[in-house]
């Protein structure tokens, strides 16, 4: 045993010396990529490459590059730039002819981070897929406000093809003559009409321009390209999309208009919706039913989870506890009364209290002192409000149903709202036998125990804050992941609006969490939502200020405009990102249902925190993965035993008429080769050994014509460079 141990140590030392020798030739980022590749599970059918600088000490550089399967990009003096297979880096570095391999990644802000986080780059390239996908043929709908319909990001990558197929403007001037007036606003279905009505009334906002750019913007020469940049777009600006004025029926009608248009054009459709409502199942039954009835094959709704993750939004007084309560604080920027919902299957007493914060400036202390109170018996509620000092308090029973407990609505309107230092309003649930849950409405709860010795006010927490329609089981609900801490604005200032304490790759502090009132685990998935850079509204210069990252000049010489790209944070940014990924999947399979999309997400999402169980009420199933999801959509396994992880460099493989697989070599093969054809389930359909006859084209006849996608593996014999360049795998679709 001692001898064996010594031999093992000696072996390790030898390998360590070898590793040190070739590692000295590599830049740190190249080493990092190499290590990442060796540790990552195989899930691609095409080998990963890194673009890097290479310098040789001796020998024919062109042949050396070919020897290791490298693709030459360009040459600057004696420095070559080449795409190098990551699996060949170690062998290249061990070659005495190689002097240096170098690449530096992580450039600051000149590239947006979303494609790297959601793994969409290989979808755009078509890596290991039947084709590349960018959302072409899919309709991506947005209901929002603050649209700049002339922004260059709404054009195709060429900057010429306008991709907006429809626009409904709820802010249109009553004297507008273009388009058609509808109950939803004036509707424009042609490029000329849409672009002829650029100065819309919602120029005091920017939200819609940013969300549509995140989901489907082309980026127009910037790194800030949206996810489904080839998709068609249908946008609806809505007066009622504004804070506190949204109307669920109005919003549902707008979503229906988008789905109806998709039906007229025969397109699959995904709607990105970044507006949220309070989730009281007994007050939103028709809203929920109407939304869910519109969803199905090729009809997907993706909703943002909400931005109340940092607030206290839930209180649970369990049976056996005498009393529990909290303070109420009206939501920011709201002129409506504060209110919350309470749910219980048992009767209870609800005590409402008015209290003042008394500050002792001498001793630097503060405490709440309760002044007045009134108690409501939930079995005998009043029919009118009760005046409690400067508060108008009202408690009403909201009719329950067989599937849920009885809901109550506690509301408070300050009599002198906005005038002076008003006393705090608090509530306390009493009744030892009752199990009562309190959910936020147009309010957030205050944990006032810090300023009082009263132990009744200690139980509030941050949960149950997902917004409707994200609480519905058929809706794909998206939380926000913290993927960028800082950005540099156009003035050159480095900004970190959400601080630097939250680790990259974890949930954003504002992202709402589940479960829902119905007990569903939500969100379903998370996507980048912090400092996301996308298109801004050029008609709303006062909107973006220091959040502007850069500007793009676009338009005819007679009417050039400067269009902003701005950084925003919120689940409003995460939702469109996920919607864009769903659009990519719909391009591959236009029949996807909401259940199928959730199934794909459940099987392919990345897990940001390894120690957690998934799904959970913070991350859902995890970080959405565009490429892994696409493999699942197409029923392509991540790996079939015996299949190469790269495509042949000097051989083209394609389906031919009937049941023929055609191989076209760049030059006539000199050695025999073997062709294996598999179904995507891994079943071997054909195994043929072929002797070359001097031609470049060979047909492999299968026993029968396959349906769908096949995997073709070619193994060329010999040790010459040509054999290596004609060995590999390819996916083909019959």
XYZ file of C-alpha atoms in Angstrom:
734
model
C 0.000 0.000 0.000
C 2.865 2.399 0.801
C 4.540 1.723 -2.544
C 1.280 2.266 -4.410
C 0.742 5.561 -2.635
C 4.245 6.759 -3.538
C 3.675 5.861 -7.172
C 0.445 7.894 -7.197
C 2.157 10.952 -5.715
C 4.935 10.689 -8.259
C 2.391 10.547 -11.062
C 0.635 13.639 -9.753
C 3.928 15.557 -9.608
C 4.770 14.642 -13.190
C 1.354 15.802 -14.416
C 1.600 18.966 -12.353
C 4.919 19.829 -14.000
C 3.446 19.185 -17.452
C 0.372 21.284 -16.667
C 2.554 24.148 -15.436
C 4.623 24.027 -18.607
C 1.716 24.371 -21.020
C -0.367 26.637 -18.753
C 2.356 29.266 -18.998
C 1.434 29.583 -22.678
C -2.206 30.343 -21.909
C -3.838 33.562 -20.780
C -5.961 33.213 -17.630
C -9.278 33.506 -19.462
C -8.304 30.753 -21.902
C -7.427 28.520 -18.944
C -10.745 29.362 -17.323
C -12.688 28.438 -20.457
C -10.749 25.184 -20.758
C -11.483 24.242 -17.137
C -15.149 25.181 -17.464
C -15.486 22.953 -20.523
C -13.911 20.004 -18.726
C -16.260 20.351 -15.752
C -19.490 21.156 -17.576
C -21.862 18.323 -18.510
C -22.024 17.557 -22.213
C -25.169 19.030 -23.642
C -24.159 20.326 -27.053
C -23.762 18.439 -30.289
C -21.270 20.939 -31.652
C -17.940 21.531 -29.956
C -17.465 24.808 -28.140
C -14.828 27.104 -29.600
C -13.053 30.165 -28.308
C -11.772 32.953 -30.508
C -8.181 33.606 -29.473
C -4.819 34.983 -30.535
C -2.131 32.410 -31.425
C 1.579 32.918 -32.019
C 3.864 30.129 -33.276
C 7.595 29.713 -32.666
C 8.187 27.615 -35.760
C 6.572 25.523 -38.479
C 3.806 26.196 -40.987
C 1.141 28.080 -39.032
C -1.660 27.214 -41.477
C -0.989 23.468 -41.156
C -0.679 23.703 -37.387
C -4.031 25.430 -37.134
C -5.595 22.756 -39.336
C -3.967 20.017 -37.263
C -5.949 21.081 -34.208
C -9.201 21.770 -36.032
C -8.872 25.552 -35.762
C -10.654 27.991 -38.037
C -8.459 30.902 -39.082
C -10.259 34.213 -38.739
C -7.517 36.632 -39.753
C -3.800 37.353 -39.422
C -1.938 40.407 -38.105
C 1.796 40.063 -38.772
C 2.887 36.804 -37.105
C -0.183 36.761 -34.846
C -3.127 34.653 -35.907
C -6.697 35.017 -34.703
C -8.494 31.698 -34.810
C -11.553 29.897 -33.481
C -10.008 27.098 -31.416
C -11.917 24.013 -30.224
C -11.805 24.218 -26.439
C -10.963 20.520 -26.210
C -7.833 21.131 -28.322
C -6.359 23.921 -26.174
C -4.379 21.572 -23.951
C -2.882 19.679 -26.903
C -2.007 22.903 -28.716
C -0.324 24.355 -25.643
C 1.756 21.175 -25.267
C 3.028 21.535 -28.852
C 6.572 22.964 -28.896
C 5.715 24.957 -32.022
C 3.128 27.024 -30.140
C 4.382 30.068 -28.248
C 1.209 31.662 -26.924
C -2.600 31.325 -26.898
C -4.430 34.322 -25.522
C -7.893 35.817 -25.094
C -9.355 38.345 -22.693
C -13.055 38.139 -21.895
C -15.237 40.279 -19.646
C -15.070 43.592 -21.525
C -16.911 46.280 -19.588
C -20.453 47.008 -20.728
C -19.700 46.948 -24.427
C -21.660 43.681 -24.606
C -24.961 43.050 -22.879
C -24.973 40.114 -20.463
C -28.371 38.543 -21.158
C -27.346 36.054 -23.920
C -24.637 34.608 -21.692
C -26.938 34.199 -18.712
C -29.868 32.617 -20.569
C -27.650 30.598 -22.952
C -29.258 31.865 -26.151
C -26.174 32.341 -28.356
C -26.136 28.739 -29.604
C -29.834 29.034 -30.489
C -29.018 31.981 -32.769
C -26.104 30.055 -34.297
C -28.111 26.849 -34.706
C -25.425 24.898 -32.857
C -26.409 21.243 -33.029
C -29.892 22.241 -34.224
C -31.659 21.787 -37.573
C -31.408 25.548 -38.135
C -30.758 28.833 -36.377
C -33.657 30.382 -34.472
C -34.413 34.068 -33.872
C -38.208 34.070 -33.489
C -39.000 34.430 -37.206
C -42.655 33.669 -37.939
C -43.757 34.151 -34.318
C -45.901 37.069 -33.159
C -44.669 38.681 -29.954
C -47.276 40.856 -28.279
C -46.825 43.631 -25.722
C -49.462 45.536 -23.745
C -47.779 48.497 -22.060
C -47.346 52.248 -22.313
C -44.534 54.556 -23.304
C -43.881 53.286 -26.841
C -41.527 54.924 -29.318
C -42.605 53.122 -32.467
C -39.850 54.707 -34.555
C -36.975 53.259 -32.522
C -34.396 51.498 -34.749
C -34.552 48.420 -32.498
C -37.995 47.724 -33.960
C -36.439 47.215 -37.374
C -34.666 44.063 -38.534
C -30.911 43.724 -38.232
C -30.535 45.453 -41.607
C -32.146 48.603 -40.228
C -34.597 48.632 -43.153
C -37.294 46.022 -42.566
C -39.906 47.242 -40.077
C -41.101 44.371 -37.904
C -44.102 45.942 -36.178
C -47.230 44.443 -37.774
C -49.790 46.190 -35.631
C -50.053 49.022 -33.136
C -53.061 50.139 -31.112
C -52.667 53.617 -29.644
C -54.916 54.402 -26.692
C -53.377 57.890 -26.534
C -54.177 58.855 -30.134
C -55.417 62.356 -30.794
C -59.144 62.394 -31.524
C -58.401 64.245 -34.788
C -56.018 61.546 -36.023
C -57.025 60.345 -39.500
C -54.788 57.303 -39.979
C -55.763 53.821 -38.929
C -59.127 52.710 -37.587
C -60.741 53.871 -34.340
C -61.581 50.950 -32.021
C -62.722 50.646 -28.392
C -59.091 49.966 -27.508
C -57.741 53.022 -29.287
C -56.849 53.855 -32.871
C -55.461 50.790 -34.638
C -52.725 50.895 -37.272
C -51.882 47.827 -39.345
C -49.450 49.240 -41.896
C -45.928 50.574 -41.600
C -46.935 53.887 -43.150
C -49.780 54.426 -40.692
C -47.741 53.389 -37.651
C -44.750 55.543 -38.528
C -47.088 58.379 -39.513
C -48.318 58.579 -35.933
C -45.053 58.751 -34.014
C -45.904 61.540 -31.621
C -48.252 59.490 -29.503
C -49.688 60.801 -26.283
C -47.820 58.470 -23.936
C -44.494 60.254 -24.348
C -44.232 60.759 -20.603
C -43.199 57.156 -20.122
C -40.557 54.776 -21.476
C -41.618 51.412 -20.085
C -43.100 49.918 -23.269
C -40.157 50.831 -25.480
C -37.772 49.130 -23.060
C -39.839 45.953 -22.611
C -40.459 45.495 -26.325
C -36.760 46.041 -26.983
C -35.839 43.459 -24.341
C -38.170 40.856 -25.802
C -37.680 41.425 -29.520
C -35.452 44.418 -30.304
C -32.806 44.053 -33.009
C -30.320 46.245 -31.145
C -29.511 48.036 -34.412
C -25.747 47.862 -34.326
C -25.472 47.907 -30.520
C -24.897 45.009 -28.111
C -28.365 45.621 -26.650
C -30.260 43.191 -28.824
C -33.489 41.653 -27.610
C -34.012 37.906 -27.360
C -36.366 37.126 -30.286
C -34.975 39.735 -32.671
C -36.565 38.094 -35.736
C -40.127 37.958 -34.374
C -43.037 40.035 -35.637
C -44.386 42.560 -33.125
C -47.875 43.682 -32.148
C -47.933 46.440 -29.525
C -50.824 48.037 -27.694
C -50.356 51.251 -25.737
C -52.823 51.511 -22.894
C -53.814 54.494 -20.799
C -55.005 51.971 -18.228
C -51.589 50.339 -17.997
C -50.411 53.131 -15.725
C -49.741 52.790 -12.014
C -52.963 52.333 -10.008
C -55.202 52.814 -13.070
C -54.990 49.417 -14.735
C -58.302 47.782 -15.484
C -58.351 44.002 -15.735
C -61.162 43.815 -18.304
C -59.540 46.479 -20.463
C -56.213 44.654 -20.285
C -57.785 41.289 -21.112
C -59.450 42.773 -24.191
C -56.097 44.052 -25.374
C -54.459 40.670 -24.956
C -57.318 39.084 -26.868
C -56.784 41.520 -29.750
C -53.190 40.336 -30.059
C -54.162 36.664 -30.005
C -56.921 37.383 -32.559
C -54.407 39.002 -34.899
C -52.168 35.962 -34.568
C -55.140 33.815 -35.519
C -55.763 35.932 -38.614
C -52.145 35.597 -39.736
C -51.805 31.944 -38.697
C -48.904 32.604 -36.325
C -48.008 31.228 -32.918
C -48.056 34.004 -30.348
C -46.552 34.840 -26.976
C -47.586 37.924 -25.031
C -45.223 39.593 -22.602
C -47.145 41.293 -19.813
C -45.400 43.433 -17.209
C -48.440 44.773 -15.368
C -49.723 43.291 -12.123
C -52.903 43.230 -10.068
C -53.650 42.287 -6.482
C -54.357 38.584 -6.173
C -57.679 38.017 -4.497
C -59.197 34.917 -6.117
C -62.688 35.970 -5.139
C -62.379 39.348 -6.842
C -60.779 38.189 -10.068
C -62.745 35.127 -11.106
C -63.806 36.388 -14.544
C -60.426 37.941 -15.198
C -58.772 34.627 -14.444
C -61.224 32.562 -16.456
C -61.072 34.875 -19.468
C -57.277 34.866 -19.534
C -56.977 31.138 -19.122
C -59.556 30.450 -21.843
C -57.394 32.288 -24.386
C -54.319 30.206 -23.683
C -53.501 26.918 -25.340
C -51.479 25.542 -28.265
C -49.420 28.381 -29.714
C -50.971 30.874 -27.282
C -48.676 31.653 -24.350
C -48.837 34.426 -21.744
C -45.652 35.365 -19.869
C -46.136 37.653 -16.862
C -43.731 39.475 -14.591
C -43.871 38.360 -10.969
C -43.932 41.822 -9.406
C -41.523 44.082 -7.528
C -42.571 43.679 -3.892
C -39.874 41.243 -2.822
C -38.243 43.696 -0.411
C -41.559 44.607 1.271
C -43.426 42.956 4.101
C -46.431 41.518 2.306
C -47.788 38.612 4.362
C -48.942 37.884 7.893
C -50.071 34.539 9.265
C -51.724 34.214 12.665
C -51.846 30.507 13.311
C -54.371 28.750 15.514
C -53.180 28.726 19.116
C -51.689 32.217 18.904
C -53.702 34.798 20.784
C -53.119 37.752 18.436
C -50.916 39.017 15.605
C -50.852 42.241 13.679
C -49.002 44.856 11.656
C -49.033 48.450 10.582
C -50.361 49.481 7.169
C -48.420 51.792 4.873
C -49.924 52.925 1.593
C -47.857 52.039 -1.472
C -45.589 54.686 -2.895
C -47.079 57.071 -5.479
C -50.605 55.891 -4.692
C -53.516 58.220 -4.117
C -55.876 55.313 -3.383
C -56.726 54.102 0.117
C -54.541 51.490 1.691
C -56.089 48.056 2.062
C -55.241 44.422 2.641
C -57.013 41.092 2.379
C -57.616 38.640 5.199
C -58.674 35.029 4.768
C -59.963 32.572 7.338
C -62.286 29.617 7.641
C -63.052 30.548 11.268
C -64.584 33.729 12.689
C -62.224 36.164 14.401
C -62.080 39.684 15.785
C -60.216 42.424 13.975
C -58.933 45.282 16.098
C -57.952 48.466 14.250
C -55.726 50.915 16.044
C -54.449 54.417 15.601
C -51.069 55.191 17.063
C -48.467 57.948 17.084
C -44.702 57.728 16.896
C -43.285 59.575 19.885
C -39.634 60.593 19.513
C -37.387 61.342 22.461
C -34.732 63.518 20.878
C -32.769 63.835 24.115
C -32.305 60.083 24.523
C -32.486 59.353 20.762
C -35.328 56.858 21.163
C -38.723 56.418 19.572
C -41.804 54.334 20.265
C -45.362 53.896 19.023
C -48.121 54.806 21.428
C -51.564 53.416 20.677
C -54.333 55.973 21.063
C -57.716 54.877 19.717
C -59.049 51.505 18.623
C -62.170 49.811 17.319
C -62.896 46.085 17.105
C -64.850 44.408 14.301
C -66.616 41.089 14.705
C -66.304 39.333 11.331
C -69.652 37.593 11.907
C -71.444 40.940 12.278
C -69.707 43.463 10.046
C -70.924 47.078 9.785
C -72.336 48.458 6.580
C -70.536 51.777 6.705
C -67.088 53.078 7.547
C -65.959 53.814 11.069
C -64.040 56.983 11.852
C -60.951 56.315 13.920
C -59.311 59.647 14.588
C -58.118 60.730 11.129
C -58.812 57.371 9.509
C -61.919 56.126 7.719
C -61.864 52.378 8.359
C -64.012 49.871 6.520
C -64.109 46.087 6.729
C -66.173 44.076 4.257
C -66.734 40.417 3.653
C -65.863 39.315 0.102
C -68.000 36.349 -0.892
C -66.053 33.138 -0.697
C -66.598 29.890 -2.586
C -66.259 26.205 -1.884
C -62.599 26.131 -2.905
C -61.327 28.937 -0.671
C -61.776 30.475 2.750
C -63.860 33.595 3.265
C -61.984 36.769 2.315
C -62.243 40.110 4.066
C -61.075 43.491 2.845
C -59.734 45.967 5.366
C -59.343 49.468 3.949
C -58.287 52.806 5.369
C -58.481 56.241 3.828
C -56.793 59.087 5.659
C -59.143 61.988 6.099
C -56.360 64.558 5.696
C -54.225 62.535 3.342
C -50.969 64.206 2.437
C -51.316 66.890 5.096
C -48.912 66.830 7.999
C -47.609 63.959 10.139
C -50.525 61.534 10.274
C -50.879 58.833 12.927
C -50.095 55.292 11.931
C -52.898 52.853 11.271
C -52.443 49.286 12.518
C -54.549 46.161 12.791
C -54.478 43.137 15.060
C -56.134 39.749 14.453
C -57.593 38.286 17.640
C -59.018 34.862 18.371
C -56.954 31.937 19.587
C -58.875 29.314 17.614
C -58.716 31.123 14.275
C -56.134 30.562 11.573
C -55.988 33.848 9.626
C -53.755 34.969 6.780
C -53.334 38.581 5.692
C -52.147 39.531 2.201
C -51.131 42.888 0.822
C -53.498 44.872 -1.350
C -52.707 48.491 -2.091
C -50.418 48.524 0.915
C -47.361 47.034 2.514
C -47.190 45.822 6.092
C -45.017 47.461 8.710
C -43.214 45.482 11.385
C -43.777 48.052 14.097
C -42.369 45.840 16.858
C -39.073 47.743 16.581
C -40.817 50.753 18.143
C -43.026 49.025 20.676
C -42.742 46.338 23.289
C -46.022 44.860 22.081
C -45.169 41.333 20.882
C -48.298 41.121 18.755
C -46.597 43.003 15.939
C -43.674 40.732 15.060
C -44.969 38.224 12.505
C -44.968 39.952 9.099
C -42.763 38.532 6.332
C -41.887 38.949 2.657
C -43.839 36.327 0.709
C -47.142 35.768 -1.139
C -46.401 38.877 -3.215
C -46.774 37.502 -6.776
C -49.082 39.684 -8.868
C -52.059 38.534 -10.907
C -52.024 37.263 -13.704
C -48.744 35.661 -12.639
C -50.611 33.754 -9.938
C -52.575 31.742 -12.502
C -51.382 28.179 -13.141
C -51.468 28.539 -16.950
C -49.375 31.728 -16.983
C -45.582 31.543 -17.115
C -44.467 33.761 -14.231
C -40.999 35.297 -14.204
C -38.890 36.638 -11.343
C -35.771 38.784 -11.673
C -32.194 37.549 -11.295
C -29.392 39.937 -10.325
C -27.018 39.647 -13.302
C -25.392 43.085 -13.524
C -24.429 45.211 -10.540
C -23.093 48.288 -12.324
C -23.346 50.038 -15.660
C -21.588 53.050 -17.147
C -23.918 55.755 -18.394
C -23.426 58.163 -21.278
C -21.754 60.679 -18.960
C -19.122 58.104 -18.027
C -20.434 57.575 -14.495
C -20.397 54.050 -13.073
C -23.730 53.475 -11.365
C -24.961 50.711 -9.076
C -28.622 51.627 -8.440
C -29.290 48.492 -6.391
C -26.024 48.508 -4.474
C -23.149 46.079 -4.590
C -24.107 43.816 -1.708
C -26.325 41.377 -3.617
C -24.201 38.638 -5.228
C -24.357 38.275 -8.991
C -26.447 35.277 -9.977
C -28.881 35.471 -7.056
C -32.446 36.734 -6.824
C -32.976 40.492 -7.062
C -34.051 42.029 -3.758
C -37.218 43.472 -5.321
C -38.411 40.293 -7.067
C -41.760 39.128 -5.694
C -41.973 35.679 -4.166
C -44.610 33.012 -3.688
C -46.517 31.020 -2.873
C -49.782 32.386 -4.225
C -52.899 32.764 -2.122
C -54.063 29.495 -3.699
C -50.843 27.821 -2.571
C -49.196 27.497 -5.987
C -45.405 27.608 -6.173
C -44.489 30.761 -8.090
C -42.608 32.192 -9.936
C -42.062 29.504 -12.556
C -38.641 30.739 -13.620
C -36.249 33.685 -13.319
C -34.421 35.769 -15.945
C -32.047 38.765 -15.916
C -33.796 41.774 -14.387
C -31.215 44.177 -12.911
C -29.653 46.979 -14.975
C -30.951 45.515 -18.229
C -30.014 47.757 -21.154
C -32.573 48.154 -23.915
C -34.316 50.711 -26.113
C -35.598 53.979 -24.630
C -38.308 56.401 -25.712
C -36.696 59.228 -27.701
C -39.802 61.405 -27.153
C -39.365 61.287 -23.387
C -35.945 62.766 -22.691
C -36.922 63.692 -19.153
C -37.686 60.020 -18.474
C -34.243 58.482 -18.530
C -31.644 61.001 -17.319
C -28.629 59.248 -15.850
C -29.922 55.812 -16.867
C -29.040 56.504 -20.528
C -26.066 54.407 -21.626
C -25.650 55.624 -25.194
C -27.540 57.057 -28.168
C -27.942 55.958 -31.781
C -28.579 58.277 -34.707
C -31.192 56.859 -37.061
C -33.619 57.948 -39.743
C -33.563 59.794 -43.048
C -31.123 62.662 -43.342
C -34.031 65.085 -43.323
C -35.317 63.790 -40.000
C -32.480 62.133 -38.100
C -33.159 61.494 -34.440
C -31.041 60.379 -31.544
C -32.451 57.270 -29.920
C -31.475 56.326 -26.365
C -30.504 52.975 -24.867
C -31.245 52.951 -21.156
C -30.692 50.685 -18.152
C -33.718 49.661 -16.092
C -34.391 47.094 -13.382
C -37.473 45.115 -12.442
C -39.358 41.946 -13.138
C -40.748 44.051 -16.002
C -37.377 43.445 -17.660
C -37.153 39.752 -16.726
C -40.593 38.891 -18.119
C -39.892 40.099 -21.694
C -36.590 38.202 -21.676
C -38.401 34.948 -20.907
C -41.134 35.791 -23.419
C -38.488 36.208 -26.108
C -37.098 32.761 -25.292
C -40.580 31.262 -25.528
C -40.853 32.907 -28.974
C -37.674 31.075 -30.038
C -39.191 27.798 -28.865
C -42.478 28.555 -30.653
C -40.563 29.031 -33.891
C -39.344 25.455 -33.518
C -42.733 24.105 -32.390
C -45.721 26.428 -32.996
C -48.042 24.050 -31.085
C -46.426 24.478 -27.660
C -48.951 24.804 -24.843
C -48.475 26.602 -21.518
C -48.143 23.221 -19.781
C -45.527 22.090 -22.285
C -43.554 25.322 -21.860
C -43.600 24.857 -18.078
C -42.484 21.255 -18.526
C -39.560 22.423 -20.678
C -38.645 24.994 -18.051
C -38.831 22.406 -15.276
C -36.448 20.052 -17.078
C -33.889 22.486 -18.475
C -33.545 25.524 -16.190
C -30.250 26.237 -14.464
C -30.147 26.167 -10.653
C -28.576 29.398 -9.331
C -28.253 28.037 -5.764
C -27.270 24.369 -5.707
C -28.361 23.795 -2.108
C -32.010 24.662 -2.763
C -34.785 22.314 -3.824
C -36.510 23.227 -7.106
C -39.121 24.455 -7.760
C -39.265 26.951 -4.933
C -41.041 30.220 -4.246
C -37.996 32.375 -4.966
C -36.419 30.994 -8.149
C -39.176 28.713 -9.413
C -37.474 26.039 -11.496
C -34.395 28.258 -11.813
C -32.783 30.434 -14.487
C -34.348 29.924 -17.907
C -31.982 28.251 -20.419
C -32.810 29.008 -24.050
C -30.516 26.404 -25.607
C -31.234 23.513 -23.248
C -34.916 24.304 -23.658
C -34.609 24.266 -27.444
C -33.016 20.824 -27.326
C -36.008 19.671 -25.285
C -38.491 21.300 -27.674
C -36.926 19.433 -30.595
C -36.602 16.227 -28.556
C -32.853 16.226 -29.127
C -30.938 14.481 -26.362
C -27.938 16.309 -24.954
C -25.714 13.391 -25.929
C -25.935 10.006 -27.682
C -23.164 7.497 -26.867
C -20.626 7.449 -29.665
C -21.619 10.800 -31.113
C -18.955 13.464 -31.647
C -19.434 16.809 -29.965
C -18.384 18.697 -33.110
C -19.441 18.941 -36.723
C -17.097 17.787 -39.501
C -15.188 20.757 -40.914
C -14.672 19.475 -44.465
C -17.898 17.563 -44.995
C -21.490 18.630 -45.564
C -24.334 16.283 -44.573
C -27.907 16.810 -45.752
C -31.129 14.875 -46.372
C -31.940 13.943 -49.960
C -35.032 12.624 -51.699
C -36.818 9.744 -50.048
C -34.734 8.002 -47.408
C -31.265 9.153 -48.474
C -28.574 10.835 -46.387
C -26.150 12.670 -48.689
C -22.502 13.289 -47.804
C -20.600 15.936 -49.784
C -16.842 16.136 -49.084
C -14.726 19.198 -49.833
C -12.147 16.897 -51.456
C -12.393 13.190 -52.375
C -11.744 11.064 -49.258
C -8.629 8.886 -49.443
C -9.534 6.418 -46.679
C -12.635 4.336 -45.868
C -15.214 5.884 -43.568
C -18.156 4.707 -41.449
C -21.592 6.336 -41.384
C -23.991 5.732 -38.472
C -27.482 7.238 -38.489
C -29.481 7.487 -35.235
C -32.948 8.637 -34.271
C -33.023 11.351 -31.624
C -33.964 8.664 -29.083
C -30.595 6.999 -29.755
C -31.856 4.090 -31.906
C -29.367 3.054 -34.596
C -31.108 3.300 -37.980
C -28.164 2.488 -40.233
C -24.512 1.447 -40.033
C -22.549 1.519 -43.296
C -18.824 1.130 -44.105
C -17.976 2.957 -47.313
C -14.933 2.543 -49.563
C -14.092 5.800 -51.374
C -14.304 5.723 -55.192
C -12.643 9.063 -55.958
C -15.816 11.147 -55.889
C -16.866 13.799 -53.377
C -20.532 12.755 -53.072
C -21.872 9.614 -51.388
C -25.485 8.598 -50.721
C -26.426 6.496 -47.703
C -29.776 4.750 -48.208
C -31.744 4.168 -45.014
C -34.154 1.222 -44.557
C -37.062 3.658 -44.463
C -37.649 7.399 -44.508
C -37.254 8.780 -40.972
C -39.704 11.249 -39.473
C -38.285 14.426 -38.014
C -34.662 14.770 -36.915
C -31.816 12.281 -37.256
C -28.263 12.323 -35.974
C -25.572 11.387 -38.506
C -22.111 10.366 -37.265
C -19.231 10.042 -39.733
C -15.959 8.420 -38.647
C -13.102 8.687 -41.142
C -10.139 6.352 -40.755
C -6.496 7.398 -40.966
C -4.339 9.855 -39.043
C -3.971 12.573 -41.660
C -5.520 16.048 -41.121
C -8.261 15.307 -43.688
C -9.578 12.384 -41.641
C -9.932 14.607 -38.584
C -11.724 17.265 -40.630
C -14.255 14.771 -42.009
C -15.098 13.135 -38.687
C -18.002 14.467 -36.645
C -21.767 14.548 -36.227
C -24.598 16.568 -37.751
C -28.331 16.898 -37.144
C -30.594 16.759 -40.182
C -34.352 17.030 -40.555
C -36.326 14.924 -43.027
